[in-house]
């Protein structure tokens, strides 16, 4: 859908190719929707259609993470996307637009890279920097995986629910 701004990702990918950088790269877009035909046409018009893979709808899109070097989220509006947490859990470096709850979750330069929403040049620069520095990309991915384990795992969620329920029970007993 348009709000995901995958056109921005295709344009950044084309800009990287235009710089002669990373000629072996492929862009993988997982998902389907009303924008797909327009995005496919855009990729071909920018000369990257042959290197852009549109995987379409996938019941388990997280299975595609193993084929990725990094995960890019270009949305102009988001809450806290599950896909971002799944990418981290897979150990991928995350590059994301700085929207919604994402800046409270992703700390730029610590566990991912943020760029201003809609800023193709900033996205292109971030991608180039990471692709030129696999060590940095790996470090950010590992930090993201650690953050998911510490704050978003099933155990952490269950512990948070237990704390909340105990707090509610305790306050209910005090006010009764």
Tab-separated table of N, CA and C in Angstrom:
chain	number	residue	atom	x	y	z
A	1	UNK	N	0.845	-1.181	0.000
A	1	UNK	CA	0.000	0.000	0.000
A	1	UNK	C	0.887	1.238	0.000
A	2	UNK	N	0.323	2.344	-0.416
A	2	UNK	CA	1.107	3.555	-0.604
A	2	UNK	C	1.830	4.002	0.665
A	3	UNK	N	1.195	3.846	1.821
A	3	UNK	CA	1.785	4.320	3.075
A	3	UNK	C	3.138	3.653	3.368
A	4	UNK	N	3.388	2.498	2.789
A	4	UNK	CA	4.658	1.795	3.008
A	4	UNK	C	5.817	2.430	2.232
A	5	UNK	N	5.509	3.265	1.264
A	5	UNK	CA	6.515	4.029	0.505
A	5	UNK	C	7.620	3.152	-0.100
A	6	UNK	N	7.249	2.010	-0.613
A	6	UNK	CA	8.250	1.149	-1.235
A	6	UNK	C	8.814	1.764	-2.504
A	7	UNK	N	8.111	2.764	-3.058
A	7	UNK	CA	8.675	3.499	-4.185
A	7	UNK	C	9.975	4.193	-3.772
A	8	UNK	N	10.016	4.669	-2.537
A	8	UNK	CA	11.210	5.327	-2.014
A	8	UNK	C	12.384	4.342	-1.966
A	9	UNK	N	12.112	3.127	-1.536
A	9	UNK	CA	13.150	2.094	-1.485
A	9	UNK	C	13.651	1.766	-2.890
A	10	UNK	N	12.748	1.638	-3.833
A	10	UNK	CA	13.155	1.343	-5.213
A	10	UNK	C	14.012	2.480	-5.764
A	11	UNK	N	13.629	3.712	-5.458
A	11	UNK	CA	14.403	4.869	-5.940
A	11	UNK	C	15.798	4.908	-5.295
A	12	UNK	N	15.874	4.589	-4.012
A	12	UNK	CA	17.176	4.555	-3.332
A	12	UNK	C	18.037	3.432	-3.902
A	13	UNK	N	17.436	2.292	-4.145
A	13	UNK	CA	18.146	1.164	-4.742
A	13	UNK	C	18.684	1.543	-6.119
A	14	UNK	N	17.860	2.220	-6.920
A	14	UNK	CA	18.293	2.663	-8.250
A	14	UNK	C	19.429	3.676	-8.138
A	15	UNK	N	19.358	4.556	-7.147
A	15	UNK	CA	20.432	5.543	-6.957
A	15	UNK	C	21.746	4.848	-6.623
A	16	UNK	N	21.699	3.809	-5.807
A	16	UNK	CA	22.911	3.041	-5.503
A	16	UNK	C	23.476	2.410	-6.770
A	17	UNK	N	22.590	1.849	-7.571
A	17	UNK	CA	23.027	1.230	-8.819
A	17	UNK	C	23.602	2.283	-9.758
A	18	UNK	N	23.002	3.470	-9.775
A	18	UNK	CA	23.470	4.561	-10.624
A	18	UNK	C	24.854	5.055	-10.243
A	19	UNK	N	25.214	4.866	-8.979
A	19	UNK	CA	26.544	5.252	-8.512
A	19	UNK	C	27.582	4.194	-8.872
A	20	UNK	N	27.114	3.103	-9.477
A	20	UNK	CA	28.016	2.012	-9.815
A	20	UNK	C	28.367	1.160	-8.612
A	21	UNK	N	27.665	1.396	-7.517
A	21	UNK	CA	27.956	0.645	-6.296
A	21	UNK	C	27.093	-0.601	-6.218
A	22	UNK	N	27.683	-1.638	-5.720
A	22	UNK	CA	26.929	-2.826	-5.351
A	22	UNK	C	26.132	-3.413	-6.522
A	23	UNK	N	26.793	-3.619	-7.625
A	23	UNK	CA	26.130	-4.110	-8.834
A	23	UNK	C	25.513	-5.495	-8.654
A	24	UNK	N	25.983	-6.252	-7.673
A	24	UNK	CA	25.436	-7.602	-7.483
A	24	UNK	C	24.211	-7.624	-6.573
A	25	UNK	N	23.828	-6.468	-6.042
A	25	UNK	CA	22.693	-6.418	-5.136
A	25	UNK	C	21.383	-6.759	-5.825
A	26	UNK	N	20.484	-7.322	-5.033
A	26	UNK	CA	19.109	-7.552	-5.471
A	26	UNK	C	18.207	-6.930	-4.418
A	27	UNK	N	17.091	-6.405	-4.865
A	27	UNK	CA	16.088	-5.854	-3.966
A	27	UNK	C	14.941	-6.842	-3.896
A	28	UNK	N	14.587	-7.253	-2.690
A	28	UNK	CA	13.510	-8.214	-2.471
A	28	UNK	C	12.368	-7.496	-1.768
A	29	UNK	N	11.209	-7.486	-2.404
A	29	UNK	CA	10.012	-6.888	-1.809
A	29	UNK	C	9.009	-8.004	-1.588
A	30	UNK	N	8.671	-8.220	-0.324
A	30	UNK	CA	7.742	-9.282	0.050
A	30	UNK	C	6.402	-8.643	0.382
A	31	UNK	N	5.358	-9.146	-0.236
A	31	UNK	CA	4.019	-8.617	-0.003
A	31	UNK	C	3.348	-8.299	-1.324
A	32	UNK	N	2.072	-8.041	-1.251
A	32	UNK	CA	1.301	-7.771	-2.449
A	32	UNK	C	0.260	-6.706	-2.119
A	33	UNK	N	-0.281	-6.091	-3.122
A	33	UNK	CA	-1.312	-5.104	-2.887
A	33	UNK	C	-1.539	-4.230	-4.087
A	34	UNK	N	-2.321	-3.198	-3.885
A	34	UNK	CA	-2.755	-2.319	-4.962
A	34	UNK	C	-1.612	-1.568	-5.639
A	35	UNK	N	-0.477	-1.426	-4.974
A	35	UNK	CA	0.651	-0.668	-5.518
A	35	UNK	C	1.619	-1.528	-6.338
A	36	UNK	N	1.446	-2.832	-6.334
A	36	UNK	CA	2.456	-3.709	-6.935
A	36	UNK	C	2.745	-3.386	-8.402
A	37	UNK	N	1.720	-3.254	-9.206
A	37	UNK	CA	1.944	-2.998	-10.631
A	37	UNK	C	2.688	-1.684	-10.833
A	38	UNK	N	2.296	-0.648	-10.088
A	38	UNK	CA	2.970	0.639	-10.194
A	38	UNK	C	4.438	0.519	-9.779
A	39	UNK	N	4.710	-0.248	-8.714
A	39	UNK	CA	6.084	-0.425	-8.234
A	39	UNK	C	6.925	-1.213	-9.238
A	40	UNK	N	6.331	-2.240	-9.846
A	40	UNK	CA	7.061	-3.003	-10.866
A	40	UNK	C	7.427	-2.104	-12.045
A	41	UNK	N	6.479	-1.272	-12.482
A	41	UNK	CA	6.747	-0.344	-13.590
A	41	UNK	C	7.834	0.655	-13.205
A	42	UNK	N	7.786	1.143	-11.973
A	42	UNK	CA	8.794	2.082	-11.496
A	42	UNK	C	10.183	1.441	-11.533
A	43	UNK	N	10.285	0.221	-11.029
A	43	UNK	CA	11.581	-0.472	-11.012
A	43	UNK	C	12.142	-0.607	-12.428
A	44	UNK	N	11.308	-0.976	-13.378
A	44	UNK	CA	11.786	-1.109	-14.759
A	44	UNK	C	12.133	0.244	-15.354
A	45	UNK	N	11.338	1.266	-15.049
A	45	UNK	CA	11.629	2.592	-15.614
A	45	UNK	C	12.941	3.162	-15.072
A	46	UNK	N	13.332	2.741	-13.867
A	46	UNK	CA	14.580	3.213	-13.261
A	46	UNK	C	15.764	2.303	-13.581
A	47	UNK	N	15.514	1.255	-14.358
A	47	UNK	CA	16.589	0.369	-14.783
A	47	UNK	C	16.975	-0.697	-13.779
A	48	UNK	N	16.133	-0.917	-12.774
A	48	UNK	CA	16.452	-1.939	-11.759
A	48	UNK	C	15.402	-3.051	-11.714
A	49	UNK	N	14.556	-3.113	-12.716
A	49	UNK	CA	13.503	-4.136	-12.746
A	49	UNK	C	14.040	-5.554	-12.736
A	50	UNK	N	15.148	-5.767	-13.434
A	50	UNK	CA	15.742	-7.109	-13.511
A	50	UNK	C	16.386	-7.523	-12.184
A	51	UNK	N	16.702	-6.555	-11.347
A	51	UNK	CA	17.347	-6.845	-10.059
A	51	UNK	C	16.384	-6.694	-8.877
A	52	UNK	N	15.113	-6.456	-9.181
A	52	UNK	CA	14.109	-6.309	-8.133
A	52	UNK	C	13.181	-7.511	-8.175
A	53	UNK	N	13.079	-8.192	-7.046
A	53	UNK	CA	12.254	-9.394	-6.945
A	53	UNK	C	11.004	-9.040	-6.156
A	54	UNK	N	9.864	-9.228	-6.778
A	54	UNK	CA	8.582	-9.031	-6.113
A	54	UNK	C	8.063	-10.418	-5.743
A	55	UNK	N	8.201	-10.786	-4.477
A	55	UNK	CA	7.842	-12.129	-4.029
A	55	UNK	C	6.341	-12.303	-3.858
A	56	UNK	N	5.589	-11.208	-3.836
A	56	UNK	CA	4.148	-11.307	-3.674
A	56	UNK	C	3.765	-11.664	-2.245
A	57	UNK	N	2.484	-11.951	-2.081
A	57	UNK	CA	1.976	-12.304	-0.752
A	57	UNK	C	2.638	-13.591	-0.281
A	58	UNK	N	3.036	-13.600	0.973
A	58	UNK	CA	3.624	-14.789	1.589
A	58	UNK	C	2.977	-14.979	2.955
A	59	UNK	N	2.472	-16.175	3.209
A	59	UNK	CA	1.825	-16.458	4.497
A	59	UNK	C	2.807	-16.328	5.650
A	60	UNK	N	4.065	-16.626	5.394
A	60	UNK	CA	5.102	-16.525	6.419
A	60	UNK	C	6.262	-15.695	5.874
A	61	UNK	N	6.080	-14.384	5.802
A	61	UNK	CA	7.122	-13.542	5.205
A	61	UNK	C	8.440	-13.584	5.962
A	62	UNK	N	8.393	-13.917	7.245
A	62	UNK	CA	9.627	-13.980	8.028
A	62	UNK	C	10.592	-15.031	7.491
A	63	UNK	N	10.103	-15.989	6.726
A	63	UNK	CA	10.983	-16.992	6.126
A	63	UNK	C	11.935	-16.384	5.102
A	64	UNK	N	11.633	-15.204	4.613
A	64	UNK	CA	12.475	-14.549	3.619
A	64	UNK	C	13.644	-13.800	4.246
A	65	UNK	N	13.625	-13.622	5.554
A	65	UNK	CA	14.708	-12.882	6.202
A	65	UNK	C	16.065	-13.530	5.978
A	66	UNK	N	16.103	-14.846	5.889
A	66	UNK	CA	17.384	-15.520	5.700
A	66	UNK	C	18.021	-15.190	4.348
A	67	UNK	N	17.239	-14.679	3.407
A	67	UNK	CA	17.783	-14.297	2.105
A	67	UNK	C	18.257	-12.843	2.079
A	68	UNK	N	18.060	-12.120	3.173
A	68	UNK	CA	18.351	-10.684	3.206
A	68	UNK	C	19.654	-10.387	3.936
A	69	UNK	N	20.291	-9.304	3.511
A	69	UNK	CA	21.460	-8.779	4.213
A	69	UNK	C	21.049	-7.720	5.223
A	70	UNK	N	19.974	-7.008	4.904
A	70	UNK	CA	19.423	-6.029	5.835
A	70	UNK	C	17.950	-5.835	5.525
A	71	UNK	N	17.246	-5.209	6.476
A	71	UNK	CA	15.804	-5.003	6.372
A	71	UNK	C	15.533	-3.511	6.322
A	72	UNK	N	14.718	-3.091	5.347
A	72	UNK	CA	14.433	-1.665	5.180
A	72	UNK	C	12.935	-1.431	5.280
A	73	UNK	N	12.576	-0.475	6.111
A	73	UNK	CA	11.181	-0.084	6.296
A	73	UNK	C	11.077	1.396	5.943
A	74	UNK	N	10.316	1.712	4.899
A	74	UNK	CA	10.264	3.083	4.389
A	74	UNK	C	8.922	3.763	4.630
A	75	UNK	N	8.110	3.220	5.493
A	75	UNK	CA	6.757	3.736	5.723
A	75	UNK	C	6.753	5.204	6.125
A	76	UNK	N	5.689	5.904	5.735
A	76	UNK	CA	5.518	7.288	6.177
A	76	UNK	C	4.673	7.357	7.440
A	77	UNK	N	4.114	6.213	7.842
A	77	UNK	CA	3.334	6.133	9.072
A	77	UNK	C	3.393	4.683	9.566
A	78	UNK	N	3.690	4.492	10.834
A	78	UNK	CA	3.736	3.156	11.458
A	78	UNK	C	3.495	3.313	12.944
A	79	UNK	N	3.103	2.249	13.579
A	79	UNK	CA	3.122	2.173	15.031
A	79	UNK	C	4.467	1.545	15.382
A	80	UNK	N	4.415	0.329	15.886
A	80	UNK	CA	5.613	-0.482	16.083
A	80	UNK	C	5.409	-1.741	15.249
A	81	UNK	N	5.981	-1.791	14.059
A	81	UNK	CA	5.713	-2.908	13.156
A	81	UNK	C	6.331	-4.218	13.616
A	82	UNK	N	5.520	-5.256	13.580
A	82	UNK	CA	5.983	-6.593	13.923
A	82	UNK	C	7.125	-7.022	13.009
A	83	UNK	N	7.069	-6.642	11.746
A	83	UNK	CA	8.122	-7.024	10.794
A	83	UNK	C	9.487	-6.531	11.250
A	84	UNK	N	9.541	-5.355	11.854
A	84	UNK	CA	10.806	-4.820	12.356
A	84	UNK	C	11.349	-5.728	13.465
A	85	UNK	N	10.486	-6.114	14.396
A	85	UNK	CA	10.918	-6.989	15.489
A	85	UNK	C	11.329	-8.361	14.958
A	86	UNK	N	10.603	-8.865	13.957
A	86	UNK	CA	10.958	-10.156	13.362
A	86	UNK	C	12.311	-10.070	12.644
A	87	UNK	N	12.561	-8.956	11.974
A	87	UNK	CA	13.853	-8.777	11.304
A	87	UNK	C	14.974	-8.778	12.331
A	88	UNK	N	14.772	-8.048	13.416
A	88	UNK	CA	15.771	-8.057	14.489
A	88	UNK	C	15.978	-9.465	15.037
A	89	UNK	N	14.886	-10.167	15.285
A	89	UNK	CA	14.983	-11.527	15.831
A	89	UNK	C	15.785	-12.427	14.897
A	90	UNK	N	15.759	-12.118	13.615
A	90	UNK	CA	16.552	-12.873	12.631
A	90	UNK	C	17.988	-12.388	12.557
A	91	UNK	N	18.313	-11.340	13.311
A	91	UNK	CA	19.673	-10.817	13.336
A	91	UNK	C	19.982	-9.816	12.242
A	92	UNK	N	18.950	-9.331	11.561
A	92	UNK	CA	19.169	-8.375	10.479
A	92	UNK	C	19.332	-6.957	11.000
A	93	UNK	N	20.175	-6.219	10.350
A	93	UNK	CA	20.282	-4.787	10.585
A	93	UNK	C	19.004	-4.152	10.035
A	94	UNK	N	18.449	-3.198	10.768
A	94	UNK	CA	17.224	-2.527	10.373
A	94	UNK	C	17.519	-1.085	9.985
A	95	UNK	N	17.006	-0.694	8.826
A	95	UNK	CA	17.036	0.692	8.374
A	95	UNK	C	15.575	1.105	8.270
A	96	UNK	N	15.210	2.188	8.953
A	96	UNK	CA	13.794	2.550	8.996
A	96	UNK	C	13.583	4.051	8.977
A	97	UNK	N	12.449	4.432	8.407
A	97	UNK	CA	12.033	5.827	8.502
A	97	UNK	C	11.713	6.123	9.962
A	98	UNK	N	11.956	7.325	10.347
A	98	UNK	CA	11.792	7.750	11.737
A	98	UNK	C	10.359	8.237	11.948
A	99	UNK	N	9.431	7.292	12.071
A	99	UNK	CA	8.012	7.613	12.230
A	99	UNK	C	7.400	6.780	13.347
A	100	UNK	N	6.259	7.255	13.861
A	100	UNK	CA	5.504	6.505	14.860
A	100	UNK	C	6.335	6.153	16.076
A	101	UNK	N	6.211	4.911	16.514
A	101	UNK	CA	6.929	4.433	17.696
A	101	UNK	C	8.331	3.926	17.364
A	102	UNK	N	8.698	3.970	16.103
A	102	UNK	CA	9.990	3.423	15.697
A	102	UNK	C	11.163	4.137	16.365
A	103	UNK	N	11.187	5.480	16.440
A	103	UNK	CA	12.331	6.127	17.093
A	103	UNK	C	12.458	5.814	18.590
A	104	UNK	N	11.370	5.380	19.225
A	104	UNK	CA	11.459	4.965	20.624
A	104	UNK	C	11.965	3.536	20.740
A	105	UNK	N	12.016	2.835	19.612
A	105	UNK	CA	12.427	1.438	19.588
A	105	UNK	C	13.818	1.267	18.988
A	106	UNK	N	14.036	1.903	17.861
A	106	UNK	CA	15.328	1.827	17.172
A	106	UNK	C	16.166	3.027	17.594
A	107	UNK	N	17.341	2.744	18.105
A	107	UNK	CA	18.282	3.800	18.459
A	107	UNK	C	19.322	3.872	17.344
A	108	UNK	N	19.285	4.969	16.597
A	108	UNK	CA	20.183	5.121	15.463
A	108	UNK	C	21.636	4.951	15.847
A	109	UNK	N	22.333	4.118	15.085
A	109	UNK	CA	23.749	3.874	15.332
A	109	UNK	C	24.026	2.874	16.436
A	110	UNK	N	22.982	2.453	17.153
A	110	UNK	CA	23.149	1.485	18.241
A	110	UNK	C	22.569	0.132	17.831
A	111	UNK	N	21.310	0.127	17.374
A	111	UNK	CA	20.674	-1.130	16.977
A	111	UNK	C	19.964	-1.012	15.631
A	112	UNK	N	20.284	0.028	14.890
A	112	UNK	CA	19.691	0.231	13.574
A	112	UNK	C	20.042	1.606	13.054
A	113	UNK	N	19.439	1.954	11.931
A	113	UNK	CA	19.660	3.259	11.319
A	113	UNK	C	18.299	3.869	11.008
A	114	UNK	N	18.120	5.122	11.401
A	114	UNK	CA	16.894	5.850	11.116
A	114	UNK	C	17.175	6.927	10.080
A	115	UNK	N	16.182	7.217	9.260
A	115	UNK	CA	16.293	8.316	8.307
A	115	UNK	C	14.972	9.076	8.303
A	116	UNK	N	15.006	10.363	7.973
A	116	UNK	CA	13.774	11.154	7.944
A	116	UNK	C	12.794	10.607	6.901
A	117	UNK	N	11.548	10.483	7.280
A	117	UNK	CA	10.519	9.945	6.396
A	117	UNK	C	10.505	10.675	5.059
A	118	UNK	N	10.518	9.903	3.981
A	118	UNK	CA	10.438	10.459	2.643
A	118	UNK	C	11.744	10.960	2.062
A	119	UNK	N	12.822	10.921	2.825
A	119	UNK	CA	14.097	11.477	2.368
A	119	UNK	C	14.910	10.399	1.640
A	120	UNK	N	14.776	10.378	0.306
A	120	UNK	CA	15.458	9.352	-0.480
A	120	UNK	C	16.970	9.445	-0.379
A	121	UNK	N	17.504	10.648	-0.345
A	121	UNK	CA	18.959	10.790	-0.270
A	121	UNK	C	19.489	10.238	1.047
A	122	UNK	N	18.805	10.529	2.148
A	122	UNK	CA	19.240	10.005	3.447
A	122	UNK	C	19.166	8.484	3.472
A	123	UNK	N	18.120	7.922	2.861
A	123	UNK	CA	18.008	6.467	2.780
A	123	UNK	C	19.131	5.891	1.932
A	124	UNK	N	19.380	6.483	0.788
A	124	UNK	CA	20.455	6.006	-0.092
A	124	UNK	C	21.797	6.055	0.628
A	125	UNK	N	22.060	7.153	1.320
A	125	UNK	CA	23.320	7.297	2.058
A	125	UNK	C	23.445	6.243	3.156
A	126	UNK	N	22.356	5.996	3.864
A	126	UNK	CA	22.377	4.989	4.937
A	126	UNK	C	22.653	3.601	4.364
A	127	UNK	N	21.993	3.274	3.272
A	127	UNK	CA	22.212	1.966	2.650
A	127	UNK	C	23.650	1.821	2.170
A	128	UNK	N	24.171	2.854	1.529
A	128	UNK	CA	25.549	2.797	1.033
A	128	UNK	C	26.529	2.615	2.185
A	129	UNK	N	26.325	3.365	3.266
A	129	UNK	CA	27.220	3.267	4.422
A	129	UNK	C	27.208	1.855	5.000
A	130	UNK	N	26.035	1.275	5.144
A	130	UNK	CA	25.945	-0.071	5.714
A	130	UNK	C	26.510	-1.127	4.774
A	131	UNK	N	26.176	-1.025	3.506
A	131	UNK	CA	26.667	-2.019	2.549
A	131	UNK	C	28.181	-1.955	2.387
A	132	UNK	N	28.749	-0.778	2.618
A	132	UNK	CA	30.201	-0.625	2.557
A	132	UNK	C	30.886	-1.053	3.859
A	133	UNK	N	30.106	-1.305	4.888
A	133	UNK	CA	30.667	-1.657	6.200
A	133	UNK	C	29.913	-2.847	6.797
A	134	UNK	N	30.167	-4.061	6.280
A	134	UNK	CA	29.463	-5.248	6.766
A	134	UNK	C	29.628	-5.472	8.277
A	135	UNK	N	30.765	-5.031	8.820
A	135	UNK	CA	30.978	-5.178	10.270
A	135	UNK	C	29.960	-4.344	11.050
A	136	UNK	N	29.748	-3.114	10.616
A	136	UNK	CA	28.739	-2.252	11.247
A	136	UNK	C	27.351	-2.854	11.082
A	137	UNK	N	27.041	-3.325	9.897
A	137	UNK	CA	25.742	-3.934	9.643
A	137	UNK	C	25.525	-5.124	10.582
A	138	UNK	N	26.538	-5.944	10.751
A	138	UNK	CA	26.437	-7.095	11.650
A	138	UNK	C	26.273	-6.683	13.101
A	139	UNK	N	27.031	-5.674	13.524
A	139	UNK	CA	26.939	-5.203	14.914
A	139	UNK	C	25.545	-4.660	15.221
A	140	UNK	N	24.985	-3.869	14.302
A	140	UNK	CA	23.647	-3.318	14.505
A	140	UNK	C	22.597	-4.437	14.529
A	141	UNK	N	22.763	-5.421	13.660
A	141	UNK	CA	21.842	-6.558	13.644
A	141	UNK	C	21.888	-7.357	14.935
A	142	UNK	N	23.085	-7.570	15.454
A	142	UNK	CA	23.216	-8.312	16.721
A	142	UNK	C	22.609	-7.519	17.881
A	143	UNK	N	22.805	-6.207	17.876
A	143	UNK	CA	22.231	-5.362	18.929
A	143	UNK	C	20.701	-5.378	18.854
A	144	UNK	N	20.163	-5.386	17.644
A	144	UNK	CA	18.715	-5.485	17.481
A	144	UNK	C	18.182	-6.807	17.992
A	145	UNK	N	18.892	-7.896	17.676
A	145	UNK	CA	18.482	-9.217	18.171
A	145	UNK	C	18.495	-9.244	19.705
A	146	UNK	N	19.509	-8.641	20.297
A	146	UNK	CA	19.586	-8.587	21.763
A	146	UNK	C	18.408	-7.784	22.324
A	147	UNK	N	18.056	-6.677	21.673
A	147	UNK	CA	16.934	-5.859	22.154
A	147	UNK	C	15.624	-6.639	22.102
A	148	UNK	N	15.394	-7.377	21.048
A	148	UNK	CA	14.185	-8.200	20.950
A	148	UNK	C	14.150	-9.214	22.084
A	149	UNK	N	15.277	-9.874	22.325
A	149	UNK	CA	15.330	-10.876	23.394
A	149	UNK	C	15.104	-10.286	24.766
A	150	UNK	N	15.620	-9.068	24.988
A	150	UNK	CA	15.504	-8.440	26.300
A	150	UNK	C	14.143	-7.824	26.543
A	151	UNK	N	13.516	-7.284	25.495
A	151	UNK	CA	12.308	-6.490	25.712
A	151	UNK	C	11.050	-6.991	25.021
A	152	UNK	N	11.180	-7.839	24.021
A	152	UNK	CA	10.005	-8.221	23.240
A	152	UNK	C	9.793	-9.726	23.140
A	153	UNK	N	10.518	-10.497	23.917
A	153	UNK	CA	10.364	-11.947	23.851
A	153	UNK	C	9.072	-12.369	24.559
A	154	UNK	N	8.661	-13.591	24.308
A	154	UNK	CA	7.469	-14.128	24.955
A	154	UNK	C	7.636	-14.126	26.471
A	155	UNK	N	8.822	-14.470	26.953
A	155	UNK	CA	9.076	-14.462	28.399
A	155	UNK	C	8.925	-13.057	28.977
A	156	UNK	N	9.472	-12.058	28.265
A	156	UNK	CA	9.358	-10.678	28.734
A	156	UNK	C	7.911	-10.209	28.725
A	157	UNK	N	7.172	-10.572	27.695
A	157	UNK	CA	5.771	-10.190	27.608
A	157	UNK	C	4.976	-10.819	28.745
A	158	UNK	N	5.202	-12.091	29.015
A	158	UNK	CA	4.496	-12.774	30.097
A	158	UNK	C	4.845	-12.152	31.443
A	159	UNK	N	6.105	-11.818	31.661
A	159	UNK	CA	6.514	-11.180	32.915
A	159	UNK	C	5.855	-9.809	33.064
A	160	UNK	N	5.755	-9.057	31.972
A	160	UNK	CA	5.109	-7.740	32.033
A	160	UNK	C	3.628	-7.875	32.355
A	161	UNK	N	2.955	-8.854	31.750
A	161	UNK	CA	1.541	-9.087	32.060
A	161	UNK	C	1.373	-9.474	33.532
A	162	UNK	N	2.259	-10.341	34.024
A	162	UNK	CA	2.167	-10.756	35.427
A	162	UNK	C	2.334	-9.559	36.357
A	163	UNK	N	3.325	-8.717	36.079
A	163	UNK	CA	3.525	-7.507	36.901
A	163	UNK	C	2.287	-6.623	36.879
A	164	UNK	N	1.704	-6.464	35.710
A	164	UNK	CA	0.519	-5.608	35.583
A	164	UNK	C	-0.658	-6.199	36.340
A	165	UNK	N	-0.883	-7.481	36.194
A	165	UNK	CA	-1.997	-8.128	36.909
A	165	UNK	C	-1.803	-8.048	38.420
A	166	UNK	N	-0.587	-8.286	38.871
A	166	UNK	CA	-0.316	-8.186	40.312
A	166	UNK	C	-0.552	-6.760	40.809
A	167	UNK	N	-0.155	-5.789	40.011
A	167	UNK	CA	-0.369	-4.393	40.371
A	167	UNK	C	-1.865	-4.082	40.462
A	168	UNK	N	-2.632	-4.586	39.519
A	168	UNK	CA	-4.076	-4.351	39.534
A	168	UNK	C	-4.746	-5.021	40.730
A	169	UNK	N	-4.323	-6.251	41.026
A	169	UNK	CA	-4.891	-6.964	42.167
A	169	UNK	C	-4.541	-6.242	43.465
A	170	UNK	N	-3.283	-5.823	43.582
A	170	UNK	CA	-2.855	-5.119	44.780
A	170	UNK	C	-3.617	-3.806	44.952
A	171	UNK	N	-3.764	-3.025	43.882
A	171	UNK	CA	-4.489	-1.752	44.002
A	171	UNK	C	-5.960	-2.001	44.277
A	172	UNK	N	-6.509	-3.080	43.769
A	172	UNK	CA	-7.914	-3.409	44.028
A	172	UNK	C	-8.115	-3.762	45.509
A	173	UNK	N	-7.150	-4.485	46.091
A	173	UNK	CA	-7.254	-4.851	47.496
A	173	UNK	C	-7.112	-3.630	48.406
A	174	UNK	N	-6.275	-2.705	48.007
A	174	UNK	CA	-6.045	-1.479	48.805
A	174	UNK	C	-7.275	-0.592	48.797
A	175	UNK	N	-7.967	-0.495	47.652
A	175	UNK	CA	-9.128	0.397	47.562
A	175	UNK	C	-10.414	-0.267	48.043
A	176	UNK	N	-10.414	-1.552	48.304
A	176	UNK	CA	-11.648	-2.242	48.743
A	176	UNK	C	-11.931	-1.978	50.201
